[in-house]
Tab-separated table of C-alpha atoms (C1' of nucleotides) in Angstrom:
chain	number	residue	atom	x	y	z
X	1	UNK	CA	45.120	108.190	93.830
X	2	UNK	CA	45.658	111.815	92.745
X	3	UNK	CA	42.781	113.884	91.455
X	4	UNK	CA	42.019	113.384	87.797
X	5	UNK	CA	42.839	116.264	85.491
X	6	UNK	CA	40.233	117.651	83.074
X	7	UNK	CA	42.299	116.069	80.304
X	8	UNK	CA	42.105	112.671	81.972
X	9	UNK	CA	38.372	113.069	82.309
X	10	UNK	CA	37.953	114.076	78.679
X	11	UNK	CA	39.941	111.036	77.580
X	12	UNK	CA	37.807	108.787	79.779
X	13	UNK	CA	34.612	110.209	78.301
X	14	UNK	CA	35.944	109.780	74.759
X	15	UNK	CA	36.744	106.174	75.479
X	16	UNK	CA	33.458	105.643	77.277
X	17	UNK	CA	31.397	107.129	74.500
X	18	UNK	CA	32.988	104.943	71.850
X	19	UNK	CA	32.703	101.787	73.957
X	20	UNK	CA	29.082	102.444	74.925
X	21	UNK	CA	28.010	102.941	71.324
X	22	UNK	CA	29.739	99.757	70.185
X	23	UNK	CA	28.528	97.703	73.109
X	24	UNK	CA	24.947	98.872	72.676
X	25	UNK	CA	25.066	97.762	69.048
X	26	UNK	CA	26.355	94.334	70.064
X	27	UNK	CA	23.805	94.025	72.844
X	28	UNK	CA	21.075	94.551	70.290
X	29	UNK	CA	22.260	91.421	68.503
X	30	UNK	CA	23.068	89.303	71.523
X	31	UNK	CA	19.715	89.972	73.100
X	32	UNK	CA	18.492	87.009	75.085
X	33	UNK	CA	14.934	87.128	73.775
X	34	UNK	CA	14.663	87.676	70.039
X	35	UNK	CA	11.109	88.982	70.268
X	36	UNK	CA	11.989	91.801	72.695
X	37	UNK	CA	13.799	95.014	71.803
X	38	UNK	CA	16.437	96.401	74.184
X	39	UNK	CA	14.079	99.140	75.338
X	40	UNK	CA	11.273	96.658	75.977
X	41	UNK	CA	13.689	94.626	78.114
X	42	UNK	CA	14.740	97.785	79.919
X	43	UNK	CA	11.128	98.708	80.677
X	44	UNK	CA	10.484	95.244	82.125
X	45	UNK	CA	13.628	95.553	84.252
X	46	UNK	CA	12.448	98.954	85.475
X	47	UNK	CA	9.034	97.547	86.386
X	48	UNK	CA	10.732	94.665	88.202
X	49	UNK	CA	12.621	97.259	90.253
X	50	UNK	CA	9.864	99.795	90.807
X	51	UNK	CA	6.838	97.502	90.946
X	52	UNK	CA	4.621	99.685	88.774
X	53	UNK	CA	4.644	103.034	86.996
X	54	UNK	CA	2.602	105.234	84.700
X	55	UNK	CA	3.518	105.465	80.985
X	56	UNK	CA	4.754	109.002	81.568
X	57	UNK	CA	7.040	107.920	84.391
X	58	UNK	CA	8.403	105.097	82.247
X	59	UNK	CA	9.031	107.487	79.345
X	60	UNK	CA	11.036	109.787	81.621
X	61	UNK	CA	13.001	106.915	83.167
X	62	UNK	CA	13.872	105.366	79.789
X	63	UNK	CA	14.539	108.751	78.161
X	64	UNK	CA	12.069	108.245	75.330
X	65	UNK	CA	9.141	110.460	74.313
X	66	UNK	CA	5.614	109.603	75.510
X	67	UNK	CA	4.378	108.355	72.095
X	68	UNK	CA	7.284	105.900	71.954
X	69	UNK	CA	6.387	104.571	75.379
X	70	UNK	CA	2.766	104.204	74.326
X	71	UNK	CA	3.921	101.918	71.530
X	72	UNK	CA	6.339	99.969	73.727
X	73	UNK	CA	3.720	99.402	76.426
X	74	UNK	CA	1.187	98.308	73.800
X	75	UNK	CA	3.678	95.769	72.383
X	76	UNK	CA	4.456	94.445	75.867
X	77	UNK	CA	0.760	94.176	76.654
X	78	UNK	CA	0.123	92.285	73.397
X	79	UNK	CA	2.860	89.846	74.453
X	80	UNK	CA	1.193	89.395	77.836
X	81	UNK	CA	4.172	90.831	79.726
X	82	UNK	CA	2.529	93.881	81.289
X	83	UNK	CA	-0.902	94.739	82.615
X	84	UNK	CA	-2.607	98.141	82.339
X	85	UNK	CA	-4.970	99.363	84.993
X	86	UNK	CA	-6.737	102.669	85.607
X	87	UNK	CA	-4.971	105.098	87.916
X	88	UNK	CA	-6.771	105.260	91.285
X	89	UNK	CA	-6.627	109.073	91.644
X	90	UNK	CA	-6.378	110.452	88.106
X	91	UNK	CA	-8.507	109.115	85.276
X	92	UNK	CA	-6.101	110.499	82.648
X	93	UNK	CA	-3.284	108.246	83.810
X	94	UNK	CA	-2.782	104.483	83.698
X	95	UNK	CA	-0.764	102.143	85.873
X	96	UNK	CA	1.564	99.680	84.152
X	97	UNK	CA	2.756	96.601	86.028
X	98	UNK	CA	4.479	93.377	85.036
X	99	UNK	CA	2.661	90.046	84.764
X	100	UNK	CA	3.747	86.665	86.113
X	101	UNK	CA	4.799	85.809	82.549
X	102	UNK	CA	7.223	88.744	82.613
X	103	UNK	CA	8.775	87.556	85.863
X	104	UNK	CA	9.259	84.068	84.402
X	105	UNK	CA	10.678	85.556	81.219
X	106	UNK	CA	13.136	87.712	83.147
X	107	UNK	CA	14.282	84.685	85.133
X	108	UNK	CA	14.829	82.740	81.911
X	109	UNK	CA	16.626	85.739	80.407
X	110	UNK	CA	18.965	85.843	83.360
X	111	UNK	CA	19.792	82.154	82.842
X	112	UNK	CA	20.522	82.676	79.147
X	113	UNK	CA	22.533	85.812	79.864
X	114	UNK	CA	24.843	83.775	82.040
X	115	UNK	CA	25.819	81.728	78.995
X	116	UNK	CA	26.819	84.876	77.154
X	117	UNK	CA	28.515	86.097	80.327
X	118	UNK	CA	30.641	82.947	80.521
X	119	UNK	CA	31.895	83.517	76.975
X	120	UNK	CA	32.571	87.180	77.678
X	121	UNK	CA	34.356	86.457	80.937
X	122	UNK	CA	36.868	84.335	79.056
X	123	UNK	CA	38.357	87.516	77.633
X	124	UNK	CA	38.693	89.416	80.905
X	125	UNK	CA	40.924	88.712	83.884
X	126	UNK	CA	39.848	89.081	87.517
X	127	UNK	CA	41.233	92.604	87.823
X	128	UNK	CA	39.315	93.727	84.771
X	129	UNK	CA	36.155	92.153	86.157
X	130	UNK	CA	36.697	93.924	89.448
X	131	UNK	CA	37.015	97.267	87.657
X	132	UNK	CA	33.853	96.602	85.668
X	133	UNK	CA	32.048	95.543	88.828
X	134	UNK	CA	33.091	98.737	90.605
X	135	UNK	CA	32.134	100.951	87.659
X	136	UNK	CA	28.701	99.448	86.984
X	137	UNK	CA	26.906	101.563	89.629
X	138	UNK	CA	28.659	104.691	88.363
X	139	UNK	CA	27.487	103.957	84.842
X	140	UNK	CA	23.973	103.456	86.162
X	141	UNK	CA	24.180	106.806	87.929
X	142	UNK	CA	25.518	108.448	84.783
X	143	UNK	CA	22.636	107.034	82.773
X	144	UNK	CA	20.210	108.568	85.257
X	145	UNK	CA	21.791	111.996	85.728
H	1	UNK	CA	39.776	92.232	96.900
H	2	UNK	CA	38.364	88.688	96.900
H	3	UNK	CA	37.509	86.952	93.635
H	4	UNK	CA	34.125	87.831	92.242
H	5	UNK	CA	31.525	85.077	92.338
H	6	UNK	CA	29.567	84.117	89.192
H	7	UNK	CA	26.582	85.757	90.866
H	8	UNK	CA	28.482	89.022	91.299
H	9	UNK	CA	29.487	88.905	87.666
H	10	UNK	CA	25.923	88.245	86.511
H	11	UNK	CA	24.711	91.197	88.557
H	12	UNK	CA	27.436	93.411	87.093
H	13	UNK	CA	26.465	92.409	83.545
H	14	UNK	CA	22.780	93.054	84.249
H	15	UNK	CA	23.621	96.489	85.552
H	16	UNK	CA	26.053	97.145	82.720
H	17	UNK	CA	23.582	96.119	80.036
H	18	UNK	CA	20.884	98.409	81.373
H	19	UNK	CA	23.264	101.353	81.796
H	20	UNK	CA	24.815	100.928	78.351
H	21	UNK	CA	21.440	100.902	76.634
H	22	UNK	CA	20.274	104.006	78.480
H	23	UNK	CA	23.530	105.860	78.000
H	24	UNK	CA	23.650	105.072	74.300
H	25	UNK	CA	20.187	106.545	73.922
H	26	UNK	CA	21.244	109.726	75.703
H	27	UNK	CA	24.483	109.972	73.740
H	28	UNK	CA	22.452	109.948	70.548
H	29	UNK	CA	20.760	113.127	71.716
H	30	UNK	CA	23.727	114.839	73.286
H	31	UNK	CA	25.926	114.288	70.272
H	32	UNK	CA	28.445	117.031	69.804
H	33	UNK	CA	27.978	117.384	66.050
H	34	UNK	CA	24.343	117.414	64.940
H	35	UNK	CA	25.171	116.419	61.392
H	36	UNK	CA	27.017	113.224	62.355
H	37	UNK	CA	25.399	110.026	63.629
H	38	UNK	CA	27.067	108.120	66.483
H	39	UNK	CA	28.287	105.429	64.093
H	40	UNK	CA	29.722	108.012	61.706
H	41	UNK	CA	31.615	109.523	64.646
H	42	UNK	CA	32.786	106.077	65.659
H	43	UNK	CA	34.068	105.347	62.145
H	44	UNK	CA	36.035	108.606	62.135
H	45	UNK	CA	37.478	107.745	65.551
H	46	UNK	CA	38.470	104.322	64.250
H	47	UNK	CA	40.155	105.858	61.223
H	48	UNK	CA	41.966	108.312	63.490
H	49	UNK	CA	43.312	105.325	65.434
H	50	UNK	CA	44.033	102.938	62.553
H	51	UNK	CA	45.015	105.413	59.842
H	52	UNK	CA	43.037	103.753	57.072
H	53	UNK	CA	40.875	100.680	56.447
H	54	UNK	CA	38.730	99.006	53.801
H	55	UNK	CA	34.926	99.244	54.027
H	56	UNK	CA	34.800	95.560	54.967
H	57	UNK	CA	37.264	96.050	57.813
H	58	UNK	CA	35.276	99.033	59.078
H	59	UNK	CA	32.027	97.041	58.944
H	60	UNK	CA	33.599	94.286	61.047
H	61	UNK	CA	35.094	96.747	63.538
H	62	UNK	CA	31.853	98.681	63.963
H	63	UNK	CA	29.724	95.522	63.981
H	64	UNK	CA	27.485	96.630	61.156
H	65	UNK	CA	26.715	94.824	57.891
H	66	UNK	CA	28.652	95.746	54.717
H	67	UNK	CA	25.726	97.575	53.045
H	68	UNK	CA	25.353	99.784	56.106
H	69	UNK	CA	29.042	100.677	55.974
H	70	UNK	CA	28.749	101.469	52.281
H	71	UNK	CA	26.081	104.029	53.158
H	72	UNK	CA	28.018	105.445	56.118
H	73	UNK	CA	31.214	105.842	54.092
H	74	UNK	CA	29.268	107.502	51.269
H	75	UNK	CA	27.751	109.999	53.718
H	76	UNK	CA	31.159	110.757	55.230
H	77	UNK	CA	32.651	111.202	51.772
H	78	UNK	CA	29.825	113.579	50.791
H	79	UNK	CA	30.657	115.619	53.905
H	80	UNK	CA	34.310	115.713	52.896
H	81	UNK	CA	35.415	113.798	55.992
H	82	UNK	CA	36.853	110.695	54.345
H	83	UNK	CA	38.684	109.930	51.124
H	84	UNK	CA	38.280	106.736	49.061
H	85	UNK	CA	41.177	105.347	47.065
H	86	UNK	CA	41.678	102.138	45.107
H	87	UNK	CA	43.299	99.272	46.980
H	88	UNK	CA	46.880	98.763	45.793
H	89	UNK	CA	46.729	94.940	45.636
H	90	UNK	CA	43.058	94.055	45.122
H	91	UNK	CA	40.870	95.941	42.688
H	92	UNK	CA	37.679	94.774	44.426
H	93	UNK	CA	38.573	96.623	47.604
H	94	UNK	CA	38.843	100.316	48.462
H	95	UNK	CA	40.893	102.153	51.050
H	96	UNK	CA	39.097	104.641	53.299
H	97	UNK	CA	41.096	107.321	55.106
H	98	UNK	CA	40.220	110.518	56.947
H	99	UNK	CA	40.712	113.968	55.483
H	100	UNK	CA	42.236	117.036	57.112
H	101	UNK	CA	38.668	118.302	57.611
H	102	UNK	CA	37.913	115.214	59.709
H	103	UNK	CA	40.917	115.849	61.936
H	104	UNK	CA	39.814	119.450	62.465
H	105	UNK	CA	36.255	118.308	63.130
H	106	UNK	CA	37.406	115.747	65.700
H	107	UNK	CA	39.451	118.404	67.472
H	108	UNK	CA	36.432	120.729	67.572
H	109	UNK	CA	34.240	117.873	68.795
H	110	UNK	CA	36.639	117.222	71.626
H	111	UNK	CA	36.394	120.859	72.668
H	112	UNK	CA	32.575	120.775	72.636
H	113	UNK	CA	32.506	117.467	74.458
H	114	UNK	CA	34.356	119.071	77.331
H	115	UNK	CA	31.400	121.366	77.879
H	116	UNK	CA	29.072	118.422	78.201
H	117	UNK	CA	31.690	116.715	80.346
H	118	UNK	CA	31.754	119.652	82.756
H	119	UNK	CA	27.989	119.377	83.254
H	120	UNK	CA	28.189	115.642	83.703
H	121	UNK	CA	31.093	115.882	86.148
H	122	UNK	CA	28.935	117.957	88.445
H	123	UNK	CA	26.980	114.835	89.303
H	124	UNK	CA	29.952	112.576	90.047
H	125	UNK	CA	32.479	112.789	92.858
H	126	UNK	CA	36.220	112.142	92.443
H	127	UNK	CA	35.930	108.498	93.518
H	128	UNK	CA	33.236	107.860	90.958
H	129	UNK	CA	35.342	109.518	88.284
H	130	UNK	CA	38.303	107.388	89.274
H	131	UNK	CA	36.202	104.235	88.907
H	132	UNK	CA	34.946	105.360	85.523
H	133	UNK	CA	38.485	106.217	84.463
H	134	UNK	CA	39.729	102.780	85.487
H	135	UNK	CA	36.851	100.959	83.780
H	136	UNK	CA	36.932	102.805	80.453
H	137	UNK	CA	39.721	100.621	78.951
H	138	UNK	CA	37.895	97.492	80.118
H	139	UNK	CA	34.729	98.651	78.405
H	140	UNK	CA	36.737	99.309	75.259
H	141	UNK	CA	38.165	95.814	75.431
H	142	UNK	CA	34.702	94.357	76.016
H	143	UNK	CA	33.369	96.197	72.985
H	144	UNK	CA	36.139	94.705	70.866
H	145	UNK	CA	36.066	91.110	72.126
N	1	DT	C1'	33.734	79.251	43.029
N	2	DA	C1'	34.533	82.630	46.741
N	3	DT	C1'	34.892	87.347	48.121
N	4	DT	C1'	34.346	92.635	48.118
N	5	DG	C1'	31.447	96.017	47.660
N	6	DT	C1'	26.998	98.026	45.896
N	7	DT	C1'	21.965	98.616	44.854
N	8	DA	C1'	17.240	98.040	45.972
N	9	DT	C1'	14.078	97.322	49.411
N	10	DA	C1'	11.924	96.708	53.881
N	11	DC	C1'	11.933	96.798	58.768
N	12	DT	C1'	12.551	98.622	63.601
N	13	DC	C1'	12.708	102.187	66.603
N	14	DT	C1'	12.018	106.809	67.736
N	15	DA	C1'	10.476	111.611	67.160
N	16	DT	C1'	7.204	115.540	66.184
N	17	DA	C1'	2.633	117.389	65.590
N	18	DA	C1'	-2.083	117.227	66.250
N	19	DC	C1'	-5.834	115.359	68.931
N	20	DT	C1'	-8.826	113.559	73.046
N	21	DA	C1'	-9.932	113.290	77.714
N	22	DT	C1'	-9.309	114.730	82.275
N	23	DA	C1'	-7.513	117.957	85.951
F	1	DT	C1'	-5.389	126.445	80.832
F	2	DA	C1'	-2.346	122.605	81.710
F	3	DT	C1'	-1.378	117.699	81.732
F	4	DA	C1'	-1.553	112.384	80.447
F	5	DG	C1'	-1.890	109.649	76.925
F	6	DT	C1'	-2.924	108.447	72.031
F	7	DT	C1'	-3.002	108.614	66.884
F	8	DA	C1'	-0.919	109.662	62.567
F	9	DT	C1'	3.034	110.508	60.140
F	10	DA	C1'	7.874	111.008	59.042
F	11	DG	C1'	12.695	110.216	59.573
F	12	DA	C1'	17.102	107.932	60.831
F	13	DG	C1'	19.610	103.850	60.892
F	14	DT	C1'	20.205	99.185	59.934
F	15	DA	C1'	19.323	94.609	57.803
F	16	DT	C1'	18.507	91.152	54.068
F	17	DA	C1'	18.548	89.747	49.270
F	18	DA	C1'	20.083	90.146	44.793
F	19	DC	C1'	23.726	91.794	41.880
F	20	DA	C1'	28.425	93.319	39.791
F	21	DA	C1'	33.260	93.028	39.584
F	22	DT	C1'	37.381	90.808	40.804
F	23	DA	C1'	40.217	87.064	42.958
DNA sequence: TATTGTTATACTCTATAACTATA
DNA sequence: TATAGTTATAGAGTATAACAATA
């Protein structure tokens, strides 16, 4: 595999940008739980990975402003999916963690997602799946850079 | 490369979903032209590929509802980026096509995007770029399925 | 009667600015 | 004085419902 030229890279980013915007719009509709927005789902997934975090940390990780995260956390708390506790060392901060209900919901989401996955997989061959599989961590990294 | 298991595929989709949602949020902020929304850019890119299309066709391609496309096309027309003409065979329909200004704007966007690309590339190595390059067409296909 | 596109309206999500409490 | 989080408000983008014109 030769090195990619700047032109190749620009073309890849063009393609990526267009695909990401379209896919994100479709994901909004094909969400597995109608009562949860994509960002709410993403916050729960982050908490499942990290265990717990402060609202500020979550805002930085999800690339939203603090007031937006305040609202998202409040909605999740109202749905019984997260718990808020005082921070042990700093009384300004709070600690957000997922509830048992969130874990159960995520498990159910995963089951439902597999149904959508089966449909989607019908349109891709094994090579295409392999490429997607290989690129997923890179996309994750890109989203975090 | 052995065949991917259903579990591998589910994991890839989980990862993909999370990355796409985060990236789409960042792309909204790092847009190259402040006066154009991501969907407006996507419509122009579609017109650049397809030549011309009716509002209904554009709505289906972009996965938005017809009233939303009406608004988007009106905004693009007000900015002088698209032209609306009567449909030759059906007087209910209209034909949307890009103007010369849109072509110039897309060229300028591409130039600006390369700046952002250069920053982004700093965080990825050649292997990661190669994976992204290989996966971009698959993502495009996925977005269109 | 069905379809294309539009108008009017409301909703969801996010941002900015100003504020409170704590460090 | 700086930082974490909240409240209040506004804006962008999209959807649904009702409507007009044409097939």
